Tab-separated table of C-alpha atoms in Angstrom:
chain	number	residue	atom	x	y	z
A	833	ALA	CA	6.458	-6.678	14.715
A	834	GLN	CA	7.992	-5.473	11.515
A	835	SER	CA	8.637	-1.824	10.663
A	836	VAL	CA	9.827	0.227	7.695
A	837	THR	CA	11.759	3.485	7.721
A	838	GLN	CA	12.090	5.835	4.784
A	839	PRO	CA	14.495	8.476	6.095
A	840	ASP	CA	13.864	11.065	3.380
A	841	ILE	CA	10.475	12.786	3.406
A	842	HIS	CA	11.282	14.848	0.306
A	843	ILE	CA	13.925	14.458	-2.376
A	844	THR	CA	14.568	16.854	-5.256
A	845	VAL	CA	16.411	15.597	-8.327
A	846	SER	CA	17.182	17.242	-11.638
A	847	GLU	CA	15.688	15.639	-14.718
A	848	GLY	CA	18.200	13.204	-16.211
A	849	ALA	CA	20.077	12.741	-12.940
A	850	SER	CA	20.290	9.472	-11.046
A	851	LEU	CA	18.032	8.653	-8.116
A	852	GLU	CA	18.311	6.589	-4.955
A	853	LEU	CA	15.490	6.332	-2.423
A	854	ARG	CA	16.351	4.738	0.885
A	855	CYS	CA	14.404	2.096	2.768
A	856	ASN	CA	15.325	0.251	5.957
A	857	TYR	CA	13.239	-2.475	7.507
A	858	SER	CA	13.105	-4.281	10.805
A	859	TYR	CA	12.066	-7.916	10.858
A	860	GLY	CA	13.492	-11.060	12.421
A	861	ALA	CA	13.494	-13.195	9.294
A	862	THR	CA	13.831	-12.515	5.590
A	863	PRO	CA	10.851	-10.434	4.633
A	864	TYR	CA	9.022	-9.894	1.404
A	865	LEU	CA	9.897	-6.376	0.212
A	866	PHE	CA	8.065	-4.080	-2.161
A	867	TRP	CA	8.290	-0.621	-3.681
A	868	TYR	CA	5.110	1.140	-4.754
A	869	VAL	CA	4.523	4.484	-6.468
A	870	GLN	CA	1.520	6.755	-6.005
A	871	SER	CA	0.463	9.752	-8.085
A	872	PRO	CA	-1.660	12.394	-6.316
A	873	GLY	CA	-5.153	11.160	-5.497
A	874	GLN	CA	-4.532	7.757	-7.028
A	875	GLY	CA	-4.010	4.203	-5.870
A	876	LEU	CA	-0.636	2.523	-5.550
A	877	GLN	CA	1.216	0.861	-8.402
A	878	LEU	CA	3.741	-1.896	-7.753
A	879	LEU	CA	7.224	-1.031	-9.055
A	880	LEU	CA	9.094	-4.159	-7.969
A	881	LYS	CA	9.310	-6.871	-5.337
A	882	TYR	CA	11.859	-9.093	-3.614
A	883	PHE	CA	11.114	-12.535	-2.238
A	884	SER	CA	14.305	-14.531	-2.560
A	885	GLY	CA	17.198	-15.230	-4.898
A	886	ASP	CA	19.056	-12.491	-6.720
A	887	THR	CA	19.372	-9.487	-4.430
A	888	LEU	CA	19.205	-7.015	-7.312
A	889	VAL	CA	15.683	-6.877	-8.684
A	890	GLN	CA	14.424	-5.105	-11.760
A	891	GLY	CA	11.060	-3.421	-11.949
A	892	ILE	CA	8.907	-1.386	-14.249
A	893	LYS	CA	9.705	2.088	-15.583
A	894	GLY	CA	13.463	1.486	-15.392
A	895	PHE	CA	13.617	1.130	-11.610
A	896	GLU	CA	15.726	-1.374	-9.720
A	897	ALA	CA	16.284	-2.159	-6.048
A	898	GLU	CA	18.961	-3.985	-4.108
A	899	PHE	CA	18.310	-6.083	-1.017
A	900	LYS	CA	21.159	-5.910	1.493
A	901	ARG	CA	20.545	-8.245	4.403
A	902	SER	CA	23.526	-6.982	6.421
A	903	GLN	CA	22.161	-3.435	6.305
A	904	SER	CA	18.444	-4.345	6.460
A	905	SER	CA	17.976	-2.145	3.433
A	906	PHE	CA	16.088	-2.236	0.162
A	907	ASN	CA	17.004	0.968	-1.680
A	908	LEU	CA	15.325	1.964	-4.922
A	909	ARG	CA	17.402	3.322	-7.807
A	910	LYS	CA	16.976	4.738	-11.270
A	911	PRO	CA	19.893	5.835	-13.476
A	912	SER	CA	18.099	8.754	-15.140
A	913	VAL	CA	14.839	10.269	-13.916
A	914	HIS	CA	12.112	11.754	-16.081
A	915	TRP	CA	9.659	14.499	-15.114
A	916	SER	CA	6.915	11.841	-15.067
A	917	ASP	CA	8.662	10.102	-12.141
A	918	ALA	CA	7.528	12.859	-9.786
A	919	ALA	CA	5.298	11.066	-7.266
A	920	GLU	CA	5.172	9.552	-3.775
A	921	TYR	CA	7.175	6.381	-3.287
A	922	PHE	CA	6.455	3.805	-0.620
A	923	CYS	CA	8.554	0.936	0.626
A	924	ALA	CA	6.661	-1.939	2.234
A	925	VAL	CA	7.426	-5.189	4.021
A	926	GLY	CA	5.219	-8.262	4.082
A	927	VAL	CA	5.292	-11.388	6.188
A	928	ILE	CA	3.595	-14.712	5.783
A	929	VAL	CA	1.857	-16.066	8.848
A	930	GLY	CA	-0.039	-19.300	9.065
A	931	GLY	CA	0.161	-20.029	5.358
A	932	GLY	CA	-1.612	-16.870	4.322
A	933	ALA	CA	-0.587	-13.372	3.399
A	934	ASP	CA	-1.061	-10.756	6.086
A	935	GLY	CA	-1.236	-7.068	5.334
A	936	LEU	CA	1.792	-5.016	4.399
A	937	THR	CA	3.615	-2.588	6.672
A	938	PHE	CA	4.444	0.620	4.839
A	939	GLY	CA	6.987	3.338	5.338
A	940	LYS	CA	5.728	6.907	5.488
A	941	GLY	CA	6.793	7.596	1.932
A	942	THR	CA	9.267	9.771	0.063
A	943	HIS	CA	7.975	12.623	-2.059
A	944	LEU	CA	10.053	12.917	-5.230
A	945	ILE	CA	10.298	16.288	-6.930
A	946	ILE	CA	11.858	16.590	-10.380
A	947	GLN	CA	13.314	19.933	-11.337
A	948	PRO	CA	13.960	20.886	-14.955
B	854	ASP	CA	-9.939	-5.773	-17.830
B	855	GLY	CA	-9.027	-7.304	-14.484
B	856	GLY	CA	-8.708	-4.980	-11.564
B	857	ILE	CA	-10.064	-3.487	-8.374
B	858	THR	CA	-12.837	-0.941	-8.287
B	859	GLN	CA	-13.704	1.332	-5.420
B	860	SER	CA	-16.739	3.515	-5.319
B	861	PRO	CA	-17.418	6.298	-4.962
B	862	LYS	CA	-14.245	8.308	-5.598
B	863	TYR	CA	-15.367	11.029	-3.184
B	864	LEU	CA	-17.747	10.608	-0.258
B	865	PHE	CA	-19.108	13.218	2.120
B	866	ARG	CA	-20.913	12.453	5.374
B	867	LYS	CA	-22.077	14.226	8.468
B	868	GLU	CA	-20.566	13.361	11.796
B	869	GLY	CA	-22.462	10.587	13.579
B	870	GLN	CA	-23.448	8.722	10.418
B	871	ASN	CA	-22.153	5.320	9.411
B	872	VAL	CA	-20.868	5.024	5.854
B	873	THR	CA	-19.943	2.001	3.730
B	874	LEU	CA	-17.145	2.017	1.182
B	875	SER	CA	-17.303	-0.438	-1.682
B	876	CYS	CA	-14.455	-2.609	-2.968
B	877	GLU	CA	-14.827	-5.152	-5.779
B	878	GLN	CA	-12.165	-7.209	-7.533
B	879	ASN	CA	-12.272	-9.489	-10.571
B	880	LEU	CA	-8.716	-10.796	-10.232
B	881	ASN	CA	-9.881	-14.034	-8.598
B	882	HIS	CA	-7.767	-13.192	-5.557
B	883	ASP	CA	-8.471	-14.892	-2.237
B	884	ALA	CA	-7.106	-12.143	0.014
B	885	MET	CA	-8.392	-8.587	0.317
B	886	TYR	CA	-7.271	-5.655	2.458
B	887	TRP	CA	-8.303	-2.203	3.611
B	888	TYR	CA	-5.803	0.565	4.345
B	889	ARG	CA	-6.169	4.103	5.537
B	890	GLN	CA	-3.860	6.855	4.288
B	891	ASP	CA	-3.331	10.175	6.041
B	892	PRO	CA	-0.900	12.877	4.895
B	893	GLY	CA	2.638	12.071	5.994
B	894	GLN	CA	1.566	8.784	7.607
B	895	GLY	CA	1.919	6.231	4.870
B	896	LEU	CA	-0.693	3.465	4.748
B	897	ARG	CA	-2.028	1.718	7.814
B	898	LEU	CA	-3.840	-1.617	7.772
B	899	ILE	CA	-7.454	-1.593	8.976
B	900	TYR	CA	-8.752	-5.101	8.220
B	901	TYR	CA	-7.882	-7.986	5.964
B	902	SER	CA	-9.497	-11.180	4.805
B	903	GLN	CA	-7.752	-14.253	3.453
B	904	ILE	CA	-10.882	-16.258	2.621
B	905	VAL	CA	-14.617	-15.765	2.359
B	906	ASN	CA	-16.449	-15.426	5.685
B	907	ASP	CA	-13.230	-14.792	7.604
B	908	PHE	CA	-11.352	-11.570	8.391
B	909	GLN	CA	-8.807	-10.242	10.854
B	910	LYS	CA	-8.190	-6.892	12.486
B	911	GLY	CA	-5.245	-4.861	11.358
B	912	ASP	CA	-3.381	-2.172	13.247
B	913	ILE	CA	-6.199	0.406	13.397
B	914	ALA	CA	-9.486	-1.548	13.359
B	915	GLU	CA	-11.296	0.448	16.060
B	916	GLY	CA	-14.356	2.223	14.665
B	917	TYR	CA	-14.456	0.120	11.489
B	918	SER	CA	-16.250	-3.068	10.461
B	919	VAL	CA	-16.076	-5.343	7.415
B	920	SER	CA	-17.785	-8.334	5.854
B	921	ARG	CA	-16.642	-10.902	3.311
B	922	GLU	CA	-19.671	-12.731	1.991
B	923	LYS	CA	-18.337	-13.063	-1.558
B	924	LYS	CA	-14.842	-13.622	-2.860
B	925	GLU	CA	-15.105	-10.560	-5.103
B	926	SER	CA	-16.327	-8.067	-2.515
B	927	PHE	CA	-14.950	-6.646	0.744
B	928	PRO	CA	-16.959	-3.611	1.906
B	929	LEU	CA	-15.732	-1.403	4.736
B	930	THR	CA	-18.092	0.407	7.101
B	931	VAL	CA	-16.815	3.478	8.886
B	932	THR	CA	-18.919	3.764	12.009
B	933	SER	CA	-19.729	6.778	14.130
B	934	ALA	CA	-17.313	5.370	16.717
B	935	GLN	CA	-14.337	6.210	14.481
B	936	LYS	CA	-13.040	9.422	16.011
B	937	ASN	CA	-11.262	10.829	12.999
B	938	PRO	CA	-12.745	9.237	9.876
B	939	THR	CA	-11.704	11.812	7.272
B	940	ALA	CA	-8.996	10.095	5.202
B	941	PHE	CA	-8.151	8.392	1.914
B	942	TYR	CA	-9.155	4.716	1.960
B	943	LEU	CA	-7.458	2.139	-0.237
B	944	CYS	CA	-8.548	-1.404	-0.953
B	945	ALA	CA	-6.142	-4.081	-2.181
B	946	SER	CA	-6.128	-7.759	-3.074
B	947	SER	CA	-3.593	-10.533	-3.501
B	948	THR	CA	-3.243	-14.241	-4.018
B	949	ARG	CA	-2.442	-16.483	-1.082
B	950	THR	CA	0.255	-18.430	-2.896
B	951	GLY	CA	3.364	-17.470	-4.787
B	952	ALA	CA	4.094	-13.794	-5.079
B	953	TYR	CA	1.668	-12.233	-2.533
B	954	GLU	CA	2.083	-8.782	-4.024
B	955	GLN	CA	-0.950	-6.614	-3.407
B	956	TYR	CA	-2.809	-4.785	-6.138
B	957	PHE	CA	-4.559	-1.583	-5.188
B	958	GLY	CA	-7.771	0.115	-6.192
B	959	PRO	CA	-7.994	3.851	-6.990
B	960	GLY	CA	-9.152	4.766	-3.484
B	961	THR	CA	-12.078	6.613	-1.887
B	962	ARG	CA	-11.622	9.983	-0.233
B	963	LEU	CA	-14.000	10.269	2.711
B	964	THR	CA	-14.743	13.630	4.270
B	965	VAL	CA	-16.782	13.796	7.462
B	966	THR	CA	-17.938	17.172	8.759
């Protein structure tokens, strides 16, 4: 079975500074990888996804992520954070079984705090 | 506007009662999912359905039941057998071809006392 680890429960970053959120996955084949963001009491919004091809993927709100097969990682980055980026971030892995999409396996999330 | 709706936003029940959470989508997606979210636990898969009249158990299906009679709807029933039902419940949907990314509804917070 697949699994996802987000090693950092909380991260504090100054506004305007760069950001990197870590994600490691465990799966025997190449997985489908996602980053989602969640504001308090809300649903999840997809930031970006990786399926194949270019290992550096661009997403919404200025985020990007890099898939590194050798490290089983899919870290999320942003060059300059804004106060509105404060939220919970989830990394997720998906697999395709029997021609259909099964559910995603999520990490436990990283809570991002932005300080002025 | 295309999207996923969940109702109600907040739900309160007494222990021992069954309760049904609604999830509707107008994205024309074949697949639908239910997740449970607890503080510090991320999201865990309860049930999912890839086509009408078919569904599969996820990682934490005990104490829950679902139905999929229409493509647009995937209601979740939290039964009295669920030992710790208080949680935030999220519904999602996706296509079964191409990208597979899941789109989420706004969630229902269930409190059982």
